[in-house]
Amino acid sequence: MFLGGDYLTPALDMYALGIMMFECLAGDPPFMGSDLRLMFQHGSEIPPLISTRCRDISIPSELDQLIARLLHKAVSYTHLDVYKRQGRGVVKSSR
């Protein structure tokens, strides 16, 4: 997602959404450290499941997996396509 070519894509927005969801639930971002360490972690490390960070609250497995998919380094439009096929609330573009 971060290497080569056009990296400012909707996939990056999906990743950022996953980071924000993770931090809202856990109270901390999935990765922490110096700027250099953060850059490395975001580029190559697999983030923990939110359920492993939030042991004091019950996280539904569906939410756990959604956040994990959003934080996957190779997230793509396929996540949106799945929601469209299932008739879930995906906002259509006005273009």
PDB file of N, CA and C in Angstrom:
ATOM      1  N   MET A   1       0.819  -1.181   0.000  1.00  0.00           N
ATOM      2  CA  MET A   1       0.000   0.000   0.000  1.00  0.00           C
ATOM      3  C   MET A   1       0.871   1.256   0.000  1.00  0.00           C
ATOM      4  N   PHE A   2       1.996   1.218   0.690  1.00  0.00           N
ATOM      5  CA  PHE A   2       2.799   2.414   0.840  1.00  0.00           C
ATOM      6  C   PHE A   2       3.975   2.469  -0.122  1.00  0.00           C
ATOM      7  N   LEU A   3       4.222   1.401  -0.831  1.00  0.00           N
ATOM      8  CA  LEU A   3       5.404   1.359  -1.674  1.00  0.00           C
ATOM      9  C   LEU A   3       5.045   1.585  -3.128  1.00  0.00           C
ATOM     10  N   GLY A   4       5.810   2.436  -3.786  1.00  0.00           N
ATOM     11  CA  GLY A   4       5.674   2.656  -5.207  1.00  0.00           C
ATOM     12  C   GLY A   4       4.440   3.431  -5.616  1.00  0.00           C
ATOM     13  N   GLY A   5       4.524   4.049  -6.759  1.00  0.00           N
ATOM     14  CA  GLY A   5       3.400   4.663  -7.449  1.00  0.00           C
ATOM     15  C   GLY A   5       2.463   5.522  -6.632  1.00  0.00           C
ATOM     16  N   ASP A   6       1.195   5.385  -6.963  1.00  0.00           N
ATOM     17  CA  ASP A   6       0.155   6.193  -6.340  1.00  0.00           C
ATOM     18  C   ASP A   6      -0.259   5.589  -5.016  1.00  0.00           C
ATOM     19  N   TYR A   7       0.155   6.210  -3.940  1.00  0.00           N
ATOM     20  CA  TYR A   7      -0.208   5.687  -2.629  1.00  0.00           C
ATOM     21  C   TYR A   7      -1.347   6.473  -1.993  1.00  0.00           C
ATOM     22  N   LEU A   8      -1.741   7.603  -2.583  1.00  0.00           N
ATOM     23  CA  LEU A   8      -2.871   8.361  -2.068  1.00  0.00           C
ATOM     24  C   LEU A   8      -4.134   7.885  -2.774  1.00  0.00           C
ATOM     25  N   THR A   9      -4.618   6.761  -2.330  1.00  0.00           N
ATOM     26  CA  THR A   9      -5.773   6.111  -2.952  1.00  0.00           C
ATOM     27  C   THR A   9      -6.842   5.868  -1.888  1.00  0.00           C
ATOM     28  N   PRO A  10      -8.022   5.444  -2.297  1.00  0.00           N
ATOM     29  CA  PRO A  10      -9.034   5.078  -1.303  1.00  0.00           C
ATOM     30  C   PRO A  10      -8.564   3.991  -0.331  1.00  0.00           C
ATOM     31  N   ALA A  11      -7.633   3.157  -0.754  1.00  0.00           N
ATOM     32  CA  ALA A  11      -7.099   2.126   0.136  1.00  0.00           C
ATOM     33  C   ALA A  11      -6.422   2.762   1.347  1.00  0.00           C
ATOM     34  N   LEU A  12      -5.743   3.870   1.137  1.00  0.00           N
ATOM     35  CA  LEU A  12      -5.103   4.567   2.252  1.00  0.00           C
ATOM     36  C   LEU A  12      -6.155   5.145   3.187  1.00  0.00           C
ATOM     37  N   ASP A  13      -7.267   5.623   2.629  1.00  0.00           N
ATOM     38  CA  ASP A  13      -8.368   6.115   3.460  1.00  0.00           C
ATOM     39  C   ASP A  13      -8.950   4.996   4.318  1.00  0.00           C
ATOM     40  N   MET A  14      -9.084   3.807   3.732  1.00  0.00           N
ATOM     41  CA  MET A  14      -9.610   2.661   4.475  1.00  0.00           C
ATOM     42  C   MET A  14      -8.659   2.294   5.619  1.00  0.00           C
ATOM     43  N   TYR A  15      -7.355   2.331   5.344  1.00  0.00           N
ATOM     44  CA  TYR A  15      -6.352   2.048   6.372  1.00  0.00           C
ATOM     45  C   TYR A  15      -6.458   3.073   7.504  1.00  0.00           C
ATOM     46  N   ALA A  16      -6.580   4.353   7.144  1.00  0.00           N
ATOM     47  CA  ALA A  16      -6.700   5.411   8.154  1.00  0.00           C
ATOM     48  C   ALA A  16      -7.962   5.234   8.989  1.00  0.00           C
ATOM     49  N   LEU A  17      -9.051   4.825   8.362  1.00  0.00           N
ATOM     50  CA  LEU A  17     -10.290   4.553   9.098  1.00  0.00           C
ATOM     51  C   LEU A  17     -10.061   3.432  10.111  1.00  0.00           C
ATOM     52  N   GLY A  18      -9.356   2.385   9.703  1.00  0.00           N
ATOM     53  CA  GLY A  18      -9.032   1.285  10.615  1.00  0.00           C
ATOM     54  C   GLY A  18      -8.193   1.749  11.794  1.00  0.00           C
ATOM     55  N   ILE A  19      -7.228   2.631  11.529  1.00  0.00           N
ATOM     56  CA  ILE A  19      -6.382   3.177  12.598  1.00  0.00           C
ATOM     57  C   ILE A  19      -7.237   3.964  13.586  1.00  0.00           C
ATOM     58  N   MET A  20      -8.135   4.813  13.060  1.00  0.00           N
ATOM     59  CA  MET A  20      -8.988   5.624  13.941  1.00  0.00           C
ATOM     60  C   MET A  20      -9.949   4.754  14.751  1.00  0.00           C
ATOM     61  N   MET A  21     -10.526   3.724  14.117  1.00  0.00           N
ATOM     62  CA  MET A  21     -11.427   2.831  14.841  1.00  0.00           C
ATOM     63  C   MET A  21     -10.670   2.112  15.954  1.00  0.00           C
ATOM     64  N   PHE A  22      -9.474   1.637  15.633  1.00  0.00           N
ATOM     65  CA  PHE A  22      -8.644   0.944  16.608  1.00  0.00           C
ATOM     66  C   PHE A  22      -8.383   1.854  17.803  1.00  0.00           C
ATOM     67  N   GLU A  23      -7.952   3.091  17.525  1.00  0.00           N
ATOM     68  CA  GLU A  23      -7.611   4.009  18.611  1.00  0.00           C
ATOM     69  C   GLU A  23      -8.836   4.401  19.437  1.00  0.00           C
ATOM     70  N   CYS A  24      -9.985   4.562  18.787  1.00  0.00           N
ATOM     71  CA  CYS A  24     -11.209   4.904  19.533  1.00  0.00           C
ATOM     72  C   CYS A  24     -11.588   3.801  20.515  1.00  0.00           C
ATOM     73  N   LEU A  25     -11.435   2.559  20.107  1.00  0.00           N
ATOM     74  CA  LEU A  25     -11.807   1.437  20.968  1.00  0.00           C
ATOM     75  C   LEU A  25     -10.743   1.095  22.008  1.00  0.00           C
ATOM     76  N   ALA A  26      -9.476   1.140  21.594  1.00  0.00           N
ATOM     77  CA  ALA A  26      -8.392   0.713  22.482  1.00  0.00           C
ATOM     78  C   ALA A  26      -7.855   1.840  23.351  1.00  0.00           C
ATOM     79  N   GLY A  27      -8.037   3.066  22.914  1.00  0.00           N
ATOM     80  CA  GLY A  27      -7.486   4.192  23.659  1.00  0.00           C
ATOM     81  C   GLY A  27      -6.081   4.561  23.228  1.00  0.00           C
ATOM     82  N   ASP A  28      -5.468   3.714  22.433  1.00  0.00           N
ATOM     83  CA  ASP A  28      -4.128   3.945  21.891  1.00  0.00           C
ATOM     84  C   ASP A  28      -4.094   3.451  20.454  1.00  0.00           C
ATOM     85  N   PRO A  29      -3.232   4.032  19.621  1.00  0.00           N
ATOM     86  CA  PRO A  29      -3.095   3.519  18.257  1.00  0.00           C
ATOM     87  C   PRO A  29      -2.448   2.133  18.276  1.00  0.00           C
ATOM     88  N   PRO A  30      -2.579   1.388  17.192  1.00  0.00           N
ATOM     89  CA  PRO A  30      -1.987   0.047  17.170  1.00  0.00           C
ATOM     90  C   PRO A  30      -0.460   0.063  17.221  1.00  0.00           C
ATOM     91  N   PHE A  31       0.149   1.133  16.735  1.00  0.00           N
ATOM     92  CA  PHE A  31       1.605   1.242  16.732  1.00  0.00           C
ATOM     93  C   PHE A  31       2.019   2.479  17.499  1.00  0.00           C
ATOM     94  N   MET A  32       3.138   2.356  18.235  1.00  0.00           N
ATOM     95  CA  MET A  32       3.657   3.492  18.994  1.00  0.00           C
ATOM     96  C   MET A  32       5.175   3.453  18.933  1.00  0.00           C
ATOM     97  N   GLY A  33       5.797   4.626  19.038  1.00  0.00           N
ATOM     98  CA  GLY A  33       7.247   4.705  19.034  1.00  0.00           C
ATOM     99  C   GLY A  33       7.708   5.981  18.371  1.00  0.00           C
ATOM    100  N   SER A  34       9.001   6.020  18.066  1.00  0.00           N
ATOM    101  CA  SER A  34       9.586   7.179  17.394  1.00  0.00           C
ATOM    102  C   SER A  34       9.042   7.276  15.977  1.00  0.00           C
ATOM    103  N   ASP A  35       9.262   8.416  15.327  1.00  0.00           N
ATOM    104  CA  ASP A  35       8.769   8.591  13.962  1.00  0.00           C
ATOM    105  C   ASP A  35       9.292   7.507  13.033  1.00  0.00           C
ATOM    106  N   LEU A  36      10.579   7.204  13.145  1.00  0.00           N
ATOM    107  CA  LEU A  36      11.180   6.178  12.295  1.00  0.00           C
ATOM    108  C   LEU A  36      10.564   4.811  12.581  1.00  0.00           C
ATOM    109  N   ARG A  37      10.385   4.505  13.843  1.00  0.00           N
ATOM    110  CA  ARG A  37       9.784   3.226  14.237  1.00  0.00           C
ATOM    111  C   ARG A  37       8.338   3.128  13.730  1.00  0.00           C
ATOM    112  N   LEU A  38       7.578   4.224  13.868  1.00  0.00           N
ATOM    113  CA  LEU A  38       6.195   4.238  13.384  1.00  0.00           C
ATOM    114  C   LEU A  38       6.127   4.011  11.878  1.00  0.00           C
ATOM    115  N   MET A  39       7.029   4.657  11.148  1.00  0.00           N
ATOM    116  CA  MET A  39       7.053   4.484   9.697  1.00  0.00           C
ATOM    117  C   MET A  39       7.312   3.016   9.342  1.00  0.00           C
ATOM    118  N   PHE A  40       8.241   2.392  10.042  1.00  0.00           N
ATOM    119  CA  PHE A  40       8.532   0.981   9.807  1.00  0.00           C
ATOM    120  C   PHE A  40       7.315   0.113  10.146  1.00  0.00           C
ATOM    121  N   GLN A  41       6.714   0.362  11.305  1.00  0.00           N
ATOM    122  CA  GLN A  41       5.580  -0.452  11.740  1.00  0.00           C
ATOM    123  C   GLN A  41       4.410  -0.340  10.767  1.00  0.00           C
ATOM    124  N   HIS A  42       4.068   0.879  10.375  1.00  0.00           N
ATOM    125  CA  HIS A  42       2.957   1.052   9.435  1.00  0.00           C
ATOM    126  C   HIS A  42       3.251   0.399   8.096  1.00  0.00           C
ATOM    127  N   GLY A  43       4.510   0.371   7.712  1.00  0.00           N
ATOM    128  CA  GLY A  43       4.865  -0.201   6.422  1.00  0.00           C
ATOM    129  C   GLY A  43       4.994  -1.703   6.386  1.00  0.00           C
ATOM    130  N   SER A  44       5.289  -2.327   7.537  1.00  0.00           N
ATOM    131  CA  SER A  44       5.602  -3.752   7.444  1.00  0.00           C
ATOM    132  C   SER A  44       5.066  -4.645   8.558  1.00  0.00           C
ATOM    133  N   GLU A  45       4.679  -4.096   9.688  1.00  0.00           N
ATOM    134  CA  GLU A  45       4.236  -4.963  10.784  1.00  0.00           C
ATOM    135  C   GLU A  45       2.725  -5.191  10.751  1.00  0.00           C
ATOM    136  N   ILE A  46       2.327  -6.359  11.208  1.00  0.00           N
ATOM    137  CA  ILE A  46       0.914  -6.691  11.315  1.00  0.00           C
ATOM    138  C   ILE A  46       0.406  -6.165  12.652  1.00  0.00           C
ATOM    139  N   PRO A  47      -0.622  -5.312  12.621  1.00  0.00           N
ATOM    140  CA  PRO A  47      -1.129  -4.780  13.889  1.00  0.00           C
ATOM    141  C   PRO A  47      -1.844  -5.863  14.698  1.00  0.00           C
ATOM    142  N   PRO A  48      -1.911  -5.687  16.007  1.00  0.00           N
ATOM    143  CA  PRO A  48      -2.625  -6.677  16.829  1.00  0.00           C
ATOM    144  C   PRO A  48      -4.131  -6.589  16.586  1.00  0.00           C
ATOM    145  N   LEU A  49      -4.825  -7.658  16.865  1.00  0.00           N
ATOM    146  CA  LEU A  49      -6.288  -7.611  16.826  1.00  0.00           C
ATOM    147  C   LEU A  49      -6.766  -6.703  17.951  1.00  0.00           C
ATOM    148  N   ILE A  50      -7.812  -5.957  17.684  1.00  0.00           N
ATOM    149  CA  ILE A  50      -8.336  -5.033  18.689  1.00  0.00           C
ATOM    150  C   ILE A  50      -8.764  -5.796  19.945  1.00  0.00           C
ATOM    151  N   SER A  51      -9.249  -7.011  19.773  1.00  0.00           N
ATOM    152  CA  SER A  51      -9.709  -7.803  20.925  1.00  0.00           C
ATOM    153  C   SER A  51      -8.564  -8.143  21.880  1.00  0.00           C
ATOM    154  N   THR A  52      -7.330  -8.173  21.385  1.00  0.00           N
ATOM    155  CA  THR A  52      -6.191  -8.455  22.272  1.00  0.00           C
ATOM    156  C   THR A  52      -5.792  -7.233  23.078  1.00  0.00           C
ATOM    157  N   ARG A  53      -6.168  -6.054  22.618  1.00  0.00           N
ATOM    158  CA  ARG A  53      -5.873  -4.815  23.342  1.00  0.00           C
ATOM    159  C   ARG A  53      -7.005  -4.395  24.273  1.00  0.00           C
ATOM    160  N   CYS A  54      -8.218  -4.826  23.984  1.00  0.00           N
ATOM    161  CA  CYS A  54      -9.406  -4.418  24.761  1.00  0.00           C
ATOM    162  C   CYS A  54      -9.947  -5.605  25.532  1.00  0.00           C
ATOM    163  N   ARG A  55      -9.214  -6.062  26.484  1.00  0.00           N
ATOM    164  CA  ARG A  55      -9.639  -7.241  27.245  1.00  0.00           C
ATOM    165  C   ARG A  55     -10.743  -6.934  28.246  1.00  0.00           C
ATOM    166  N   ASP A  56     -10.911  -5.645  28.591  1.00  0.00           N
ATOM    167  CA  ASP A  56     -11.920  -5.290  29.582  1.00  0.00           C
ATOM    168  C   ASP A  56     -13.309  -5.050  28.982  1.00  0.00           C
ATOM    169  N   ILE A  57     -13.410  -5.014  27.650  1.00  0.00           N
ATOM    170  CA  ILE A  57     -14.718  -4.892  26.997  1.00  0.00           C
ATOM    171  C   ILE A  57     -14.864  -6.001  25.970  1.00  0.00           C
ATOM    172  N   SER A  58     -16.095  -6.318  25.660  1.00  0.00           N
ATOM    173  CA  SER A  58     -16.364  -7.369  24.684  1.00  0.00           C
ATOM    174  C   SER A  58     -16.420  -6.769  23.281  1.00  0.00           C
ATOM    175  N   ILE A  59     -15.539  -7.204  22.422  1.00  0.00           N
ATOM    176  CA  ILE A  59     -15.502  -6.756  21.028  1.00  0.00           C
ATOM    177  C   ILE A  59     -16.112  -7.856  20.171  1.00  0.00           C
ATOM    178  N   PRO A  60     -17.200  -7.560  19.451  1.00  0.00           N
ATOM    179  CA  PRO A  60     -17.774  -8.580  18.563  1.00  0.00           C
ATOM    180  C   PRO A  60     -16.743  -9.044  17.532  1.00  0.00           C
ATOM    181  N   SER A  61     -16.746 -10.311  17.229  1.00  0.00           N
ATOM    182  CA  SER A  61     -15.753 -10.850  16.298  1.00  0.00           C
ATOM    183  C   SER A  61     -15.852 -10.187  14.926  1.00  0.00           C
ATOM    184  N   GLU A  62     -17.059  -9.789  14.519  1.00  0.00           N
ATOM    185  CA  GLU A  62     -17.227  -9.132  13.227  1.00  0.00           C
ATOM    186  C   GLU A  62     -16.480  -7.794  13.197  1.00  0.00           C
ATOM    187  N   LEU A  63     -16.554  -7.038  14.298  1.00  0.00           N
ATOM    188  CA  LEU A  63     -15.850  -5.759  14.394  1.00  0.00           C
ATOM    189  C   LEU A  63     -14.347  -5.992  14.449  1.00  0.00           C
ATOM    190  N   ASP A  64     -13.942  -7.011  15.182  1.00  0.00           N
ATOM    191  CA  ASP A  64     -12.524  -7.375  15.270  1.00  0.00           C
ATOM    192  C   ASP A  64     -11.967  -7.655  13.872  1.00  0.00           C
ATOM    193  N   GLN A  65     -12.705  -8.447  13.098  1.00  0.00           N
ATOM    194  CA  GLN A  65     -12.254  -8.808  11.752  1.00  0.00           C
ATOM    195  C   GLN A  65     -12.325  -7.629  10.790  1.00  0.00           C
ATOM    196  N   LEU A  66     -13.340  -6.783  10.926  1.00  0.00           N
ATOM    197  CA  LEU A  66     -13.447  -5.600  10.067  1.00  0.00           C
ATOM    198  C   LEU A  66     -12.229  -4.699  10.254  1.00  0.00           C
ATOM    199  N   ILE A  67     -11.885  -4.420  11.498  1.00  0.00           N
ATOM    200  CA  ILE A  67     -10.733  -3.558  11.765  1.00  0.00           C
ATOM    201  C   ILE A  67      -9.452  -4.218  11.253  1.00  0.00           C
ATOM    202  N   ALA A  68      -9.326  -5.525  11.427  1.00  0.00           N
ATOM    203  CA  ALA A  68      -8.145  -6.243  10.921  1.00  0.00           C
ATOM    204  C   ALA A  68      -8.059  -6.127   9.403  1.00  0.00           C
ATOM    205  N   ARG A  69      -9.199  -6.246   8.708  1.00  0.00           N
ATOM    206  CA  ARG A  69      -9.196  -6.104   7.240  1.00  0.00           C
ATOM    207  C   ARG A  69      -8.834  -4.683   6.827  1.00  0.00           C
ATOM    208  N   LEU A  70      -9.340  -3.696   7.550  1.00  0.00           N
ATOM    209  CA  LEU A  70      -9.014  -2.309   7.229  1.00  0.00           C
ATOM    210  C   LEU A  70      -7.532  -2.021   7.432  1.00  0.00           C
ATOM    211  N   LEU A  71      -6.923  -2.679   8.400  1.00  0.00           N
ATOM    212  CA  LEU A  71      -5.506  -2.456   8.694  1.00  0.00           C
ATOM    213  C   LEU A  71      -4.570  -3.351   7.896  1.00  0.00           C
ATOM    214  N   HIS A  72      -5.128  -4.213   7.060  1.00  0.00           N
ATOM    215  CA  HIS A  72      -4.301  -5.075   6.220  1.00  0.00           C
ATOM    216  C   HIS A  72      -3.529  -4.200   5.236  1.00  0.00           C
ATOM    217  N   LYS A  73      -2.271  -4.485   5.040  1.00  0.00           N
ATOM    218  CA  LYS A  73      -1.417  -3.641   4.202  1.00  0.00           C
ATOM    219  C   LYS A  73      -1.848  -3.619   2.741  1.00  0.00           C
ATOM    220  N   ALA A  74      -2.548  -4.622   2.288  1.00  0.00           N
ATOM    221  CA  ALA A  74      -2.966  -4.680   0.880  1.00  0.00           C
ATOM    222  C   ALA A  74      -4.463  -4.495   0.744  1.00  0.00           C
ATOM    223  N   VAL A  75      -5.072  -3.662   1.606  1.00  0.00           N
ATOM    224  CA  VAL A  75      -6.505  -3.419   1.524  1.00  0.00           C
ATOM    225  C   VAL A  75      -6.833  -2.848   0.144  1.00  0.00           C
ATOM    226  N   SER A  76      -7.982  -3.234  -0.373  1.00  0.00           N
ATOM    227  CA  SER A  76      -8.350  -2.783  -1.717  1.00  0.00           C
ATOM    228  C   SER A  76      -9.831  -2.464  -1.778  1.00  0.00           C
ATOM    229  N   TYR A  77     -10.269  -2.173  -2.969  1.00  0.00           N
ATOM    230  CA  TYR A  77     -11.681  -1.888  -3.175  1.00  0.00           C
ATOM    231  C   TYR A  77     -12.554  -3.109  -2.904  1.00  0.00           C
ATOM    232  N   THR A  78     -11.977  -4.286  -2.817  1.00  0.00           N
ATOM    233  CA  THR A  78     -12.786  -5.492  -2.631  1.00  0.00           C
ATOM    234  C   THR A  78     -13.594  -5.433  -1.352  1.00  0.00           C
ATOM    235  N   HIS A  79     -13.100  -4.745  -0.323  1.00  0.00           N
ATOM    236  CA  HIS A  79     -13.878  -4.615   0.905  1.00  0.00           C
ATOM    237  C   HIS A  79     -15.155  -3.836   0.645  1.00  0.00           C
ATOM    238  N   LEU A  80     -15.068  -2.800  -0.160  1.00  0.00           N
ATOM    239  CA  LEU A  80     -16.264  -2.037  -0.513  1.00  0.00           C
ATOM    240  C   LEU A  80     -17.184  -2.863  -1.386  1.00  0.00           C
ATOM    241  N   ASP A  81     -16.616  -3.621  -2.311  1.00  0.00           N
ATOM    242  CA  ASP A  81     -17.423  -4.449  -3.207  1.00  0.00           C
ATOM    243  C   ASP A  81     -18.237  -5.477  -2.436  1.00  0.00           C
ATOM    244  N   VAL A  82     -17.659  -6.068  -1.399  1.00  0.00           N
ATOM    245  CA  VAL A  82     -18.372  -7.046  -0.579  1.00  0.00           C
ATOM    246  C   VAL A  82     -19.589  -6.398   0.056  1.00  0.00           C
ATOM    247  N   TYR A  83     -19.419  -5.192   0.594  1.00  0.00           N
ATOM    248  CA  TYR A  83     -20.539  -4.503   1.218  1.00  0.00           C
ATOM    249  C   TYR A  83     -21.607  -4.141   0.194  1.00  0.00           C
ATOM    250  N   LYS A  84     -21.212  -3.784  -1.000  1.00  0.00           N
ATOM    251  CA  LYS A  84     -22.185  -3.473  -2.052  1.00  0.00           C
ATOM    252  C   LYS A  84     -22.995  -4.711  -2.406  1.00  0.00           C
ATOM    253  N   ARG A  85     -22.314  -5.840  -2.560  1.00  0.00           N
ATOM    254  CA  ARG A  85     -23.012  -7.079  -2.929  1.00  0.00           C
ATOM    255  C   ARG A  85     -23.966  -7.531  -1.836  1.00  0.00           C
ATOM    256  N   GLN A  86     -23.610  -7.273  -0.586  1.00  0.00           N
ATOM    257  CA  GLN A  86     -24.460  -7.689   0.523  1.00  0.00           C
ATOM    258  C   GLN A  86     -25.553  -6.667   0.818  1.00  0.00           C
ATOM    259  N   GLY A  87     -25.586  -5.575   0.052  1.00  0.00           N
ATOM    260  CA  GLY A  87     -26.625  -4.568   0.233  1.00  0.00           C
ATOM    261  C   GLY A  87     -26.452  -3.725   1.478  1.00  0.00           C
ATOM    262  N   ARG A  88     -25.223  -3.636   1.958  1.00  0.00           N
ATOM    263  CA  ARG A  88     -24.960  -2.825   3.156  1.00  0.00           C
ATOM    264  C   ARG A  88     -24.813  -1.370   2.771  1.00  0.00           C
ATOM    265  N   GLY A  89     -24.782  -0.515   3.763  1.00  0.00           N
ATOM    266  CA  GLY A  89     -24.801   0.927   3.570  1.00  0.00           C
ATOM    267  C   GLY A  89     -23.546   1.525   2.998  1.00  0.00           C
ATOM    268  N   VAL A  90     -23.328   1.384   1.732  1.00  0.00           N
ATOM    269  CA  VAL A  90     -22.210   2.047   1.068  1.00  0.00           C
ATOM    270  C   VAL A  90     -22.783   3.249   0.336  1.00  0.00           C
ATOM    271  N   VAL A  91     -22.223   4.404   0.586  1.00  0.00           N
ATOM    272  CA  VAL A  91     -22.701   5.626  -0.048  1.00  0.00           C
ATOM    273  C   VAL A  91     -22.271   5.647  -1.504  1.00  0.00           C
ATOM    274  N   LYS A  92     -23.240   5.881  -2.394  1.00  0.00           N
ATOM    275  CA  LYS A  92     -22.920   5.939  -3.819  1.00  0.00           C
ATOM    276  C   LYS A  92     -22.405   7.323  -4.161  1.00  0.00           C
ATOM    277  N   SER A  93     -21.475   7.362  -5.078  1.00  0.00           N
ATOM    278  CA  SER A  93     -20.917   8.623  -5.535  1.00  0.00           C
ATOM    279  C   SER A  93     -21.926   9.363  -6.381  1.00  0.00           C
ATOM    280  N   SER A  94     -21.883  10.685  -6.324  1.00  0.00           N
ATOM    281  CA  SER A  94     -22.805  11.482  -7.127  1.00  0.00           C
ATOM    282  C   SER A  94     -22.243  11.763  -8.514  1.00  0.00           C
ATOM    283  N   ARG A  95     -21.085  11.220  -8.812  1.00  0.00           N
ATOM    284  CA  ARG A  95     -20.454  11.439 -10.124  1.00  0.00           C
ATOM    285  C   ARG A  95     -21.090  10.592 -11.177  1.00  0.00           C
TER     286      ARG A  95
END
